[in-house]
GROMACS .gro file of C-alpha atoms in nm:
model
  470
    1MET     CA    1   3.451   1.024  -1.200
    2ASN     CA    2   3.713   0.751  -1.210
    3PRO     CA    3   3.536   0.416  -1.266
    4ASN     CA    4   3.802   0.221  -1.081
    5GLN     CA    5   3.779   0.456  -0.785
    6LEU     CA    6   3.400   0.422  -0.779
    7ILE     CA    7   3.406   0.042  -0.785
    8ALA     CA    8   3.684   0.024  -0.526
    9GLU     CA    9   3.487   0.246  -0.289
   10LEU     CA   10   3.164   0.054  -0.351
   11ARG     CA   11   3.341  -0.266  -0.249
   12THR     CA   12   3.410  -0.109   0.089
   13LEU     CA   13   3.040  -0.037   0.137
   14LEU     CA   14   2.880  -0.366   0.027
   15PRO     CA   15   2.975  -0.735   0.038
   16ALA     CA   16   3.176  -0.852  -0.262
   17ALA     CA   17   2.886  -1.065  -0.391
   18ALA     CA   18   2.662  -0.756  -0.398
   19VAL     CA   19   2.885  -0.563  -0.640
   20LEU     CA   20   2.854  -0.695  -0.996
   21THR     CA   21   3.086  -0.566  -1.267
   22ALA     CA   22   3.121  -0.850  -1.519
   23THR     CA   23   2.906  -0.818  -1.830
   24GLU     CA   24   2.748  -1.161  -1.792
   25GLN     CA   25   2.667  -1.093  -1.426
   26GLN     CA   26   2.483  -0.779  -1.524
   27ARG     CA   27   2.310  -0.909  -1.835
   28PRO     CA   28   1.993  -1.025  -1.648
   29PHE     CA   29   1.937  -0.663  -1.545
   30GLU     CA   30   1.981  -0.503  -1.889
   31CYS     CA   31   1.611  -0.424  -1.936
   32ASP     CA   32   1.272  -0.436  -1.773
   33GLY     CA   33   0.956  -0.567  -1.942
   34LEU     CA   34   1.018  -0.332  -2.236
   35SER     CA   35   1.291  -0.548  -2.385
   36SER     CA   36   1.339  -0.328  -2.692
   37HIS     CA   37   1.526  -0.086  -2.465
   38THR     CA   38   1.842  -0.235  -2.316
   39GLY     CA   39   2.164  -0.115  -2.162
   40LEU     CA   40   2.441  -0.213  -1.924
   41PRO     CA   41   2.555   0.002  -1.631
   42LEU     CA   42   2.908   0.036  -1.508
   43VAL     CA   43   2.816  -0.161  -1.198
   44THR     CA   44   2.509  -0.335  -1.056
   45LEU     CA   45   2.454  -0.330  -0.679
   46LEU     CA   46   2.240  -0.561  -0.465
   47PRO     CA   47   2.207  -0.397  -0.122
   48THR     CA   48   2.022  -0.569   0.162
   49THR     CA   49   1.985  -0.283   0.412
   50VAL     CA   50   1.873   0.078   0.415
   51ALA     CA   51   2.213   0.178   0.552
   52GLU     CA   52   2.381   0.028   0.246
   53VAL     CA   53   2.146   0.220   0.016
   54GLN     CA   54   2.229   0.543   0.200
   55ALA     CA   55   2.602   0.478   0.177
   56VAL     CA   56   2.579   0.412  -0.197
   57MET     CA   57   2.378   0.729  -0.256
   58ARG     CA   58   2.624   0.941  -0.055
   59LEU     CA   59   2.914   0.808  -0.260
   60CYS     CA   60   2.739   0.851  -0.597
   61HIS     CA   61   2.632   1.203  -0.497
   62ARG     CA   62   2.988   1.296  -0.403
   63LEU     CA   63   3.134   1.157  -0.726
   64GLY     CA   64   2.849   1.274  -0.954
   65VAL     CA   65   2.750   0.922  -1.062
   66PRO     CA   66   2.403   0.858  -1.216
   67VAL     CA   67   2.186   0.602  -1.034
   68VAL     CA   68   1.895   0.399  -1.171
   69CYS     CA   69   1.680   0.196  -0.931
   70ARG     CA   70   1.531  -0.140  -1.021
   71GLY     CA   71   1.280  -0.365  -0.850
   72ALA     CA   72   1.146  -0.690  -0.996
   73GLY     CA   73   1.194  -0.569  -1.354
   74THR     CA   74   0.828  -0.619  -1.455
   75GLY     CA   75   0.785  -0.255  -1.564
   76LEU     CA   76   0.673  -0.198  -1.923
   77SER     CA   77   0.799   0.151  -2.007
   78GLY     CA   78   1.178   0.118  -1.984
   79GLY     CA   79   1.186   0.300  -1.651
   80ALA     CA   80   1.446   0.060  -1.511
   81THR     CA   81   1.671   0.054  -1.819
   82PRO     CA   82   2.028   0.101  -1.688
   83TRP     CA   83   2.231   0.413  -1.759
   84ALA     CA   84   2.563   0.340  -1.928
   85GLY     CA   85   2.848   0.447  -1.704
   86GLY     CA   86   2.623   0.468  -1.400
   87VAL     CA   87   2.507   0.254  -1.109
   88LEU     CA   88   2.209   0.018  -1.122
   89LEU     CA   89   2.069  -0.011  -0.771
   90VAL     CA   90   1.864  -0.332  -0.746
   91LEU     CA   91   1.632  -0.330  -0.445
   92SER     CA   92   1.492  -0.683  -0.473
   93ARG     CA   93   1.684  -0.803  -0.166
   94LEU     CA   94   1.508  -0.553   0.058
   95ASP     CA   95   1.218  -0.796   0.070
   96GLN     CA   96   1.093  -0.810   0.428
   97ILE     CA   97   0.742  -0.749   0.557
   98LEU     CA   98   0.845  -0.550   0.863
   99SER     CA   99   0.512  -0.543   1.046
  100ILE     CA  100   0.139  -0.595   1.013
  101ASP     CA  101  -0.091  -0.390   1.235
  102ALA     CA  102  -0.422  -0.570   1.195
  103PRO     CA  103  -0.627  -0.342   1.426
  104GLY     CA  104  -0.476  -0.037   1.257
  105LEU     CA  105  -0.526  -0.187   0.907
  106THR     CA  106  -0.168  -0.118   0.796
  107ALA     CA  107   0.145  -0.307   0.696
  108VAL     CA  108   0.503  -0.183   0.671
  109VAL     CA  109   0.707  -0.345   0.395
  110GLU     CA  110   1.039  -0.308   0.219
  111PRO     CA  111   1.035  -0.220  -0.153
  112GLY     CA  112   1.134  -0.566  -0.273
  113VAL     CA  113   0.826  -0.734  -0.124
  114ARG     CA  114   0.605  -0.885  -0.392
  115ASN     CA  115   0.263  -0.726  -0.430
  116LEU     CA  116   0.078  -1.054  -0.378
  117ALA     CA  117   0.287  -1.139  -0.070
  118VAL     CA  118   0.130  -0.848   0.120
  119SER     CA  119  -0.221  -0.990   0.083
  120GLU     CA  120  -0.096  -1.340   0.159
  121ALA     CA  121   0.062  -1.220   0.483
  122ALA     CA  122  -0.249  -1.022   0.581
  123ALA     CA  123  -0.495  -1.303   0.502
  124PRO     CA  124  -0.490  -1.464   0.851
  125TRP     CA  125  -0.650  -1.144   0.984
  126GLY     CA  126  -0.911  -1.136   0.708
  127LEU     CA  127  -0.730  -0.845   0.540
  128TYR     CA  128  -0.576  -0.775   0.201
  129TYR     CA  129  -0.392  -0.511  -0.004
  130ALA     CA  130  -0.617  -0.374  -0.278
  131PRO     CA  131  -0.389  -0.274  -0.572
  132ASP     CA  132  -0.350  -0.591  -0.780
  133PRO     CA  133  -0.161  -0.550  -1.109
  134SER     CA  134  -0.177  -0.850  -1.340
  135SER     CA  135   0.191  -0.906  -1.259
  136GLN     CA  136   0.120  -0.911  -0.884
  137ILE     CA  137   0.272  -1.255  -0.840
  138ALA     CA  138   0.610  -1.106  -0.935
  139CYS     CA  139   0.603  -0.724  -0.924
  140SER     CA  140   0.732  -0.545  -0.615
  141VAL     CA  141   0.571  -0.284  -0.394
  142GLY     CA  142   0.860  -0.045  -0.461
  143GLY     CA  143   0.798  -0.071  -0.833
  144ASN     CA  144   0.425  -0.021  -0.774
  145VAL     CA  145   0.506   0.301  -0.588
  146ALA     CA  146   0.738   0.417  -0.866
  147GLU     CA  147   0.474   0.368  -1.137
  148ASN     CA  148   0.157   0.426  -0.928
  149ALA     CA  149   0.035   0.081  -1.031
  150GLY     CA  150  -0.333  -0.011  -1.030
  151GLY     CA  151  -0.485  -0.342  -1.127
  152VAL     CA  152  -0.820  -0.499  -1.200
  153HIS     CA  153  -0.976  -0.370  -0.876
  154CYS     CA  154  -0.850  -0.011  -0.894
  155LEU     CA  155  -1.188   0.117  -1.019
  156LYS     CA  156  -1.339   0.090  -0.671
  157TYR     CA  157  -1.034   0.078  -0.445
  158GLY     CA  158  -0.794   0.312  -0.621
  159LEU     CA  159  -0.436   0.304  -0.739
  160THR     CA  160  -0.121   0.271  -0.531
  161VAL     CA  161  -0.143   0.641  -0.440
  162HIS     CA  162  -0.477   0.578  -0.269
  163ASN     CA  163  -0.346   0.284  -0.067
  164VAL     CA  164  -0.008   0.404   0.061
  165LEU     CA  165   0.008   0.597   0.387
  166ALA     CA  166   0.381   0.674   0.410
  167VAL     CA  167   0.719   0.605   0.254
  168LYS     CA  168   1.075   0.628   0.370
  169LEU     CA  169   1.288   0.783   0.099
  170VAL     CA  170   1.664   0.802   0.062
  171THR     CA  171   1.744   1.130  -0.111
  172VAL     CA  172   2.006   1.176  -0.379
  173SER     CA  173   2.250   1.290  -0.109
  174GLY     CA  174   2.183   0.985   0.110
  175GLU     CA  175   1.953   1.143   0.368
  176LEU     CA  176   1.669   0.924   0.500
  177VAL     CA  177   1.337   1.108   0.516
  178GLU     CA  178   0.984   0.993   0.598
  179ILE     CA  179   0.691   1.130   0.401
  180GLY     CA  180   0.335   1.058   0.506
  181ILE     CA  181  -0.020   1.169   0.444
  182ASP     CA  182  -0.009   1.370   0.767
  183SER     CA  183   0.310   1.556   0.678
  184ASP     CA  184   0.287   1.934   0.692
  185GLY     CA  185   0.301   2.142   0.375
  186PRO     CA  186   0.258   2.018   0.016
  187ASP     CA  187   0.138   1.664  -0.052
  188LEU     CA  188   0.484   1.520  -0.111
  189LEU     CA  189   0.360   1.163  -0.074
  190ALA     CA  190   0.139   1.195  -0.383
  191LEU     CA  191   0.434   1.358  -0.560
  192VAL     CA  192   0.670   1.070  -0.483
  193ILE     CA  193   0.420   0.798  -0.581
  194GLY     CA  194   0.440   0.767  -0.958
  195SER     CA  195   0.764   0.968  -0.983
  196GLU     CA  196   0.942   0.676  -1.156
  197GLY     CA  197   1.263   0.692  -0.952
  198LEU     CA  198   1.337   1.055  -1.041
  199LEU     CA  199   1.307   1.201  -0.690
  200GLY     CA  200   1.460   0.949  -0.449
  201VAL     CA  201   1.499   0.584  -0.352
  202VAL     CA  202   1.198   0.434  -0.171
  203VAL     CA  203   1.324   0.195   0.099
  204GLU     CA  204   1.010   0.142   0.309
  205VAL     CA  205   0.637   0.163   0.240
  206THR     CA  206   0.342   0.176   0.480
  207VAL     CA  207   0.035   0.043   0.303
  208ARG     CA  208  -0.333   0.051   0.387
  209LEU     CA  209  -0.499  -0.287   0.436
  210LEU     CA  210  -0.868  -0.351   0.375
  211VAL     CA  211  -1.110  -0.599   0.529
  212LEU     CA  212  -1.206  -0.878   0.290
  213PRO     CA  213  -1.559  -0.805   0.165
  214PRO     CA  214  -1.833  -1.026   0.310
  215ALA     CA  215  -1.991  -1.098  -0.027
  216VAL     CA  216  -1.850  -1.115  -0.382
  217ASP     CA  217  -2.015  -1.195  -0.715
  218THR     CA  218  -1.860  -1.192  -1.062
  219LEU     CA  219  -2.047  -1.166  -1.390
  220LEU     CA  220  -1.922  -1.261  -1.734
  221ALA     CA  221  -2.114  -1.082  -2.011
  222ALA     CA  222  -2.068  -1.170  -2.379
  223PHE     CA  223  -2.130  -0.923  -2.662
  224ASP     CA  224  -2.156  -0.952  -3.039
  225SER     CA  225  -1.970  -0.625  -3.091
  226VAL     CA  226  -1.700  -0.423  -2.921
  227GLU     CA  227  -1.922  -0.115  -2.948
  228ALA     CA  228  -2.203  -0.278  -2.750
  229ALA     CA  229  -1.958  -0.385  -2.478
  230SER     CA  230  -1.824  -0.030  -2.462
  231GLN     CA  231  -2.174   0.113  -2.424
  232ALA     CA  232  -2.246  -0.136  -2.147
  233VAL     CA  233  -1.950  -0.004  -1.948
  234SER     CA  234  -2.097   0.347  -1.953
  235ALA     CA  235  -2.442   0.212  -1.867
  236VAL     CA  236  -2.318   0.036  -1.553
  237ILE     CA  237  -2.118   0.334  -1.425
  238GLY     CA  238  -2.392   0.576  -1.528
  239ALA     CA  239  -2.640   0.386  -1.312
  240GLY     CA  240  -2.429   0.465  -1.007
  241ILE     CA  241  -2.288   0.114  -0.969
  242ILE     CA  242  -1.914   0.110  -0.892
  243PRO     CA  243  -1.791  -0.247  -0.943
  244ALA     CA  244  -1.477  -0.367  -0.770
  245GLY     CA  245  -1.356  -0.455  -1.118
  246LEU     CA  246  -1.486  -0.393  -1.470
  247GLU     CA  247  -1.262  -0.549  -1.736
  248MET     CA  248  -1.300  -0.588  -2.110
  249MET     CA  249  -1.139  -0.831  -2.356
  250ASP     CA  250  -1.190  -0.851  -2.731
  251ARG     CA  251  -1.212  -1.174  -2.932
  252LEU     CA  252  -0.840  -1.213  -2.996
  253ALA     CA  253  -0.755  -1.159  -2.630
  254LEU     CA  254  -1.034  -1.373  -2.484
  255THR     CA  255  -0.962  -1.660  -2.723
  256ALA     CA  256  -0.593  -1.658  -2.631
  257ALA     CA  257  -0.680  -1.642  -2.262
  258GLU     CA  258  -0.927  -1.929  -2.297
  259ASP     CA  259  -0.668  -2.145  -2.474
  260PHE     CA  260  -0.419  -2.063  -2.198
  261ALA     CA  261  -0.632  -2.081  -1.883
  262GLY     CA  262  -0.954  -2.264  -1.972
  263ALA     CA  263  -1.151  -1.991  -1.799
  264GLY     CA  264  -1.485  -2.073  -1.961
  265TYR     CA  265  -1.497  -1.769  -2.190
  266PRO     CA  266  -1.738  -1.786  -2.489
  267ARG     CA  267  -1.516  -1.812  -2.795
  268ASN     CA  268  -1.783  -1.682  -3.033
  269ALA     CA  269  -1.814  -1.346  -2.854
  270ALA     CA  270  -1.670  -1.032  -3.012
  271ALA     CA  271  -1.594  -0.904  -2.662
  272ILE     CA  272  -1.659  -0.990  -2.299
  273LEU     CA  273  -1.691  -0.789  -1.982
  274LEU     CA  274  -1.594  -0.918  -1.638
  275VAL     CA  275  -1.785  -0.735  -1.368
  276GLU     CA  276  -1.705  -0.798  -1.003
  277LEU     CA  277  -1.934  -0.670  -0.727
  278ASP     CA  278  -1.842  -0.683  -0.361
  279GLY     CA  279  -1.959  -0.549  -0.026
  280PRO     CA  280  -2.246  -0.631   0.214
  281ALA     CA  281  -2.455  -0.921   0.088
  282SER     CA  282  -2.774  -0.715   0.051
  283GLU     CA  283  -2.592  -0.449  -0.152
  284VAL     CA  284  -2.423  -0.705  -0.378
  285GLU     CA  285  -2.753  -0.884  -0.436
  286ARG     CA  286  -2.923  -0.558  -0.537
  287ASP     CA  287  -2.639  -0.445  -0.764
  288LEU     CA  288  -2.612  -0.789  -0.921
  289GLU     CA  289  -2.975  -0.785  -1.032
  290GLU     CA  290  -2.949  -0.429  -1.166
  291CYS     CA  291  -2.619  -0.497  -1.338
  292GLN     CA  292  -2.754  -0.804  -1.518
  293ALA     CA  293  -3.048  -0.599  -1.647
  294LEU     CA  294  -2.819  -0.317  -1.764
  295LEU     CA  295  -2.585  -0.554  -1.947
  296LEU     CA  296  -2.870  -0.728  -2.127
  297ALA     CA  297  -3.031  -0.395  -2.216
  298SER     CA  298  -2.698  -0.282  -2.361
  299GLY     CA  299  -2.693  -0.577  -2.599
  300ALA     CA  300  -2.526  -0.860  -2.408
  301SER     CA  301  -2.593  -1.192  -2.580
  302GLY     CA  302  -2.554  -1.368  -2.247
  303VAL     CA  303  -2.469  -1.297  -1.884
  304GLN     CA  304  -2.322  -1.565  -1.660
  305VAL     CA  305  -2.278  -1.532  -1.283
  306ALA     CA  306  -1.988  -1.728  -1.135
  307ALA     CA  307  -2.138  -2.022  -0.948
  308ASP     CA  308  -1.885  -2.020  -0.665
  309ALA     CA  309  -1.544  -1.891  -0.556
  310GLU     CA  310  -1.369  -2.151  -0.772
  311GLU     CA  311  -1.540  -2.038  -1.092
  312ARG     CA  312  -1.488  -1.673  -0.998
  313ALA     CA  313  -1.115  -1.739  -0.959
  314LEU     CA  314  -1.115  -1.909  -1.299
  315PHE     CA  315  -1.277  -1.607  -1.464
  316TRP     CA  316  -1.002  -1.386  -1.321
  317LYS     CA  317  -0.728  -1.636  -1.400
  318GLY     CA  318  -0.800  -1.585  -1.769
  319ARG     CA  319  -0.791  -1.206  -1.737
  320LYS     CA  320  -0.475  -1.193  -1.526
  321ASN     CA  321  -0.295  -1.429  -1.763
  322ALA     CA  322  -0.409  -1.252  -2.078
  323PHE     CA  323  -0.069  -1.095  -2.148
  324PRO     CA  324   0.130  -1.421  -2.142
  325ALA     CA  325  -0.156  -1.593  -2.322
  326VAL     CA  326  -0.142  -1.343  -2.609
  327GLY     CA  327   0.237  -1.383  -2.607
  328ARG     CA  328   0.190  -1.735  -2.739
  329LEU     CA  329   0.027  -1.607  -3.059
  330TYR     CA  330   0.321  -1.414  -3.206
  331PRO     CA  331   0.696  -1.398  -3.141
  332ASP     CA  332   0.660  -1.050  -2.988
  333TYR     CA  333   0.402  -0.804  -2.866
  334TYR     CA  334   0.417  -0.437  -2.776
  335CYS     CA  335   0.196  -0.349  -2.480
  336MET     CA  336   0.061   0.004  -2.481
  337ASP     CA  337  -0.089   0.189  -2.185
  338GLY     CA  338  -0.311   0.491  -2.234
  339THR     CA  339  -0.615   0.618  -2.048
  340ILE     CA  340  -0.923   0.776  -2.206
  341PRO     CA  341  -1.269   0.895  -2.100
  342ARG     CA  342  -1.510   0.600  -2.086
  343ARG     CA  343  -1.732   0.768  -2.345
  344SER     CA  344  -1.446   0.738  -2.598
  345ILE     CA  345  -1.377   0.365  -2.560
  346GLY     CA  346  -1.573   0.270  -2.872
  347ASP     CA  347  -1.416   0.550  -3.076
  348VAL     CA  348  -1.059   0.464  -2.975
  349LEU     CA  349  -1.104   0.089  -3.021
  350GLY     CA  350  -1.242   0.160  -3.368
  351PHE     CA  351  -0.934   0.372  -3.441
  352ILE     CA  352  -0.707   0.092  -3.319
  353SER     CA  353  -0.886  -0.156  -3.546
  354GLU     CA  354  -0.849   0.074  -3.848
  355ARG     CA  355  -0.477   0.132  -3.784
  356SER     CA  356  -0.430  -0.241  -3.720
  357ALA     CA  357  -0.553  -0.310  -4.072
  358HIS     CA  358  -0.338  -0.027  -4.210
  359HIS     CA  359  -0.019  -0.160  -4.051
  360ASP     CA  360  -0.116  -0.525  -4.103
  361MET     CA  361  -0.051  -0.591  -3.735
  362PRO     CA  362  -0.308  -0.772  -3.519
  363VAL     CA  363  -0.402  -0.613  -3.186
  364ALA     CA  364  -0.544  -0.786  -2.880
  365ASN     CA  365  -0.734  -0.551  -2.651
  366VAL     CA  366  -0.755  -0.637  -2.282
  367PHE     CA  367  -0.801  -0.351  -2.039
  368HIS     CA  368  -0.951  -0.183  -1.734
  369ALA     CA  369  -1.273  -0.067  -1.899
  370GLY     CA  370  -1.419   0.087  -1.585
  371ASP     CA  371  -1.160   0.363  -1.571
  372GLY     CA  372  -1.072   0.374  -1.941
  373ASN     CA  373  -0.718   0.238  -1.899
  374LEU     CA  374  -0.637   0.071  -2.232
  375HIS     CA  375  -0.374  -0.198  -2.284
  376PRO     CA  376  -0.364  -0.275  -2.658
  377LEU     CA  377  -0.117  -0.555  -2.737
  378ILE     CA  378   0.034  -0.500  -3.082
  379LEU     CA  379   0.151  -0.835  -3.223
  380PHE     CA  380   0.460  -0.849  -3.443
  381ASP     CA  381   0.782  -1.036  -3.516
  382ALA     CA  382   1.097  -0.844  -3.424
  383ASN     CA  383   1.302  -1.085  -3.637
  384CYS     CA  384   1.145  -0.929  -3.947
  385GLU     CA  385   1.324  -0.613  -4.055
  386GLY     CA  386   1.131  -0.297  -3.976
  387GLU     CA  387   0.860  -0.472  -3.771
  388LEU     CA  388   0.969  -0.329  -3.436
  389GLU     CA  389   0.982   0.023  -3.575
  390LYS     CA  390   0.639  -0.021  -3.731
  391ALA     CA  391   0.497  -0.147  -3.400
  392GLU     CA  392   0.643   0.152  -3.218
  393LEU     CA  393   0.494   0.388  -3.477
  394PHE     CA  394   0.157   0.219  -3.430
  395GLY     CA  395   0.193   0.261  -3.054
  396THR     CA  396   0.267   0.630  -3.098
  397GLU     CA  397  -0.051   0.670  -3.304
  398ILE     CA  398  -0.253   0.510  -3.024
  399LEU     CA  399  -0.104   0.740  -2.761
  400GLU     CA  400  -0.165   1.048  -2.975
  401LYS     CA  401  -0.527   0.935  -3.022
  402CYS     CA  402  -0.564   0.901  -2.643
  403ILE     CA  403  -0.447   1.260  -2.603
  404ALA     CA  404  -0.678   1.380  -2.882
  405VAL     CA  405  -0.990   1.245  -2.706
  406GLY     CA  406  -0.896   1.407  -2.377
  407GLY     CA  407  -0.700   1.120  -2.223
  408THR     CA  408  -0.344   1.065  -2.111
  409ILE     CA  409  -0.043   0.868  -2.233
  410THR     CA  410  -0.027   0.638  -1.933
  411GLY     CA  411  -0.252   0.489  -1.671
  412GLU     CA  412  -0.019   0.271  -1.465
  413HIS     CA  413   0.287   0.172  -1.669
  414GLY     CA  414   0.459   0.508  -1.647
  415VAL     CA  415   0.646   0.712  -1.906
  416GLY     CA  416   1.003   0.589  -1.869
  417ARG     CA  417   1.187   0.587  -2.198
  418GLU     CA  418   0.896   0.457  -2.401
  419LYS     CA  419   0.663   0.759  -2.392
  420ILE     CA  420   0.901   1.046  -2.326
  421ASP     CA  421   0.836   1.201  -2.668
  422GLN     CA  422   0.458   1.198  -2.619
  423MET     CA  423   0.505   1.406  -2.304
  424ALA     CA  424   0.561   1.693  -2.549
  425SER     CA  425   0.217   1.629  -2.699
  426GLN     CA  426   0.028   1.603  -2.373
  427PHE     CA  427   0.193   1.891  -2.185
  428THR     CA  428   0.282   2.249  -2.268
  429ASP     CA  429   0.632   2.392  -2.234
  430ALA     CA  430   0.523   2.572  -1.916
  431GLU     CA  431   0.396   2.248  -1.761
  432LEU     CA  432   0.709   2.057  -1.855
  433ALA     CA  433   0.923   2.339  -1.713
  434GLN     CA  434   0.740   2.295  -1.383
  435PHE     CA  435   0.817   1.922  -1.390
  436ARG     CA  436   1.185   2.005  -1.439
  437ARG     CA  437   1.180   2.249  -1.146
  438ILE     CA  438   1.031   1.982  -0.919
  439LYS     CA  439   1.295   1.734  -1.035
  440ALA     CA  440   1.570   1.988  -0.966
  441ALA     CA  441   1.438   2.057  -0.616
  442PHE     CA  442   1.496   1.692  -0.525
  443ASP     CA  443   1.790   1.617  -0.754
  444PRO     CA  444   1.976   1.933  -0.864
  445ALA     CA  445   2.245   1.750  -1.060
  446GLY     CA  446   2.000   1.516  -1.236
  447LEU     CA  447   2.166   1.197  -1.112
  448LEU     CA  448   1.851   0.992  -1.048
  449ASN     CA  449   1.720   0.794  -1.347
  450PRO     CA  450   1.850   1.041  -1.607
  451GLY     CA  451   1.702   1.055  -1.955
  452LYS     CA  452   1.362   0.927  -1.846
  453THR     CA  453   1.007   1.064  -1.821
  454ILE     CA  454   1.068   1.441  -1.852
  455PRO     CA  455   1.191   1.547  -2.199
  456THR     CA  456   1.431   1.835  -2.250
  457LEU     CA  457   1.301   2.149  -2.421
  458LYS     CA  458   1.511   2.068  -2.729
  459ARG     CA  459   1.365   1.719  -2.752
  460CYS     CA  460   1.012   1.860  -2.723
  461GLN     CA  461   1.075   2.106  -3.006
  462GLU     CA  462   1.220   1.836  -3.230
  463TYR     CA  463   0.931   1.594  -3.166
  464ARG     CA  464   0.664   1.859  -3.225
  465ALA     CA  465   0.833   1.964  -3.548
  466LEU     CA  466   0.842   1.601  -3.662
  467ARG     CA  467   0.475   1.553  -3.579
  468HIS     CA  468   0.387   1.871  -3.769
  469GLU     CA  469   0.571   1.746  -4.079
  470HIS     CA  470   0.363   1.427  -4.079
   0.00000   0.00000   0.00000
């Protein structure tokens, strides 16, 4: 591939302002939320139409040029890190809500539409879009599809995969295909959602809208120990109550969030649970009473019910701003993302505490307790020599512990570059070979998001040997 030829041909396909080649022009796109992994592509493109995306993919396919897609850049696993010598395809300008079908409870949006904007647009009809990552004010629907994002209400309403009805996908060769839940044959829609840009370029998404629940109540329960809070999570779910959201924060996280948002969290608590119940008023009233009793029986030192919608929003403001709040405590933090069985929450949090002391690195725990999706925030200072490497080692230990208790290395942040080695711990060679065959069926030459998510056999062997040595 001749770089000059590629850029010259790209300039015939897109407006001049949409083709960025200067280093300083491309610098804002050098990483996603995992800023320890950076890179610059040969060229960054900012298409505004599906036809432009197709034309770019046809050209890159013909010339054998790698392509990495990027949305809002809020991802936390390095999935949007550019490939040197390749094309970075930024989809943030495909940002239109194409239609809302209120009677049909659907909306059709382009990939650059912000997550929160979907619910805002649907609100006049009393509707909303359920997946709500903490970054929903900024993250894009296309990125949510790539990572199968969840959010604080995914316990009851599911992840992105449960709320998307169809996608339009531009293949590596530039063909536009539509994949829906009613498509014949294998469930390709579920395959594409969470595929991290390895199988195609999503250019349109049909999402499911829900009716706003008639009644909502939110409880804030304080506990004197993390273990008691963990047991309370199992007690609530074990009683057959499925909250809309069930979130947990430890003392370091809740204190930072309280300083940041003034949410009314009890600073003397070792941990808090936020429990949101929604649905018909009679059902919420019944579950609220039972949930309060369960929390107190599990050792809660106090249970507070939000007095009104304003206080409920304040409770959630603290939770949704926990990451930036913790970011004020140390120069840097490393956000992990692993999922474990609920019964293992206490065990894994105890392990994290022990390793935190070993590495002399504080950890703030704030996570989706209802479905066991952990988000430990490892605090460190990258300006100190060796600190980043130590934080990454600590993160690896947490992921390996998640696997050991029967969990997985990611819940909603994806694998990307960050967790590619741990894929060799979670999956066998036969399973990884199947992943590679699926990738090859969509992208035979491996041009889409190369070097991410699926490790080579050689890399797996090297990582396993290294783990065995230690």
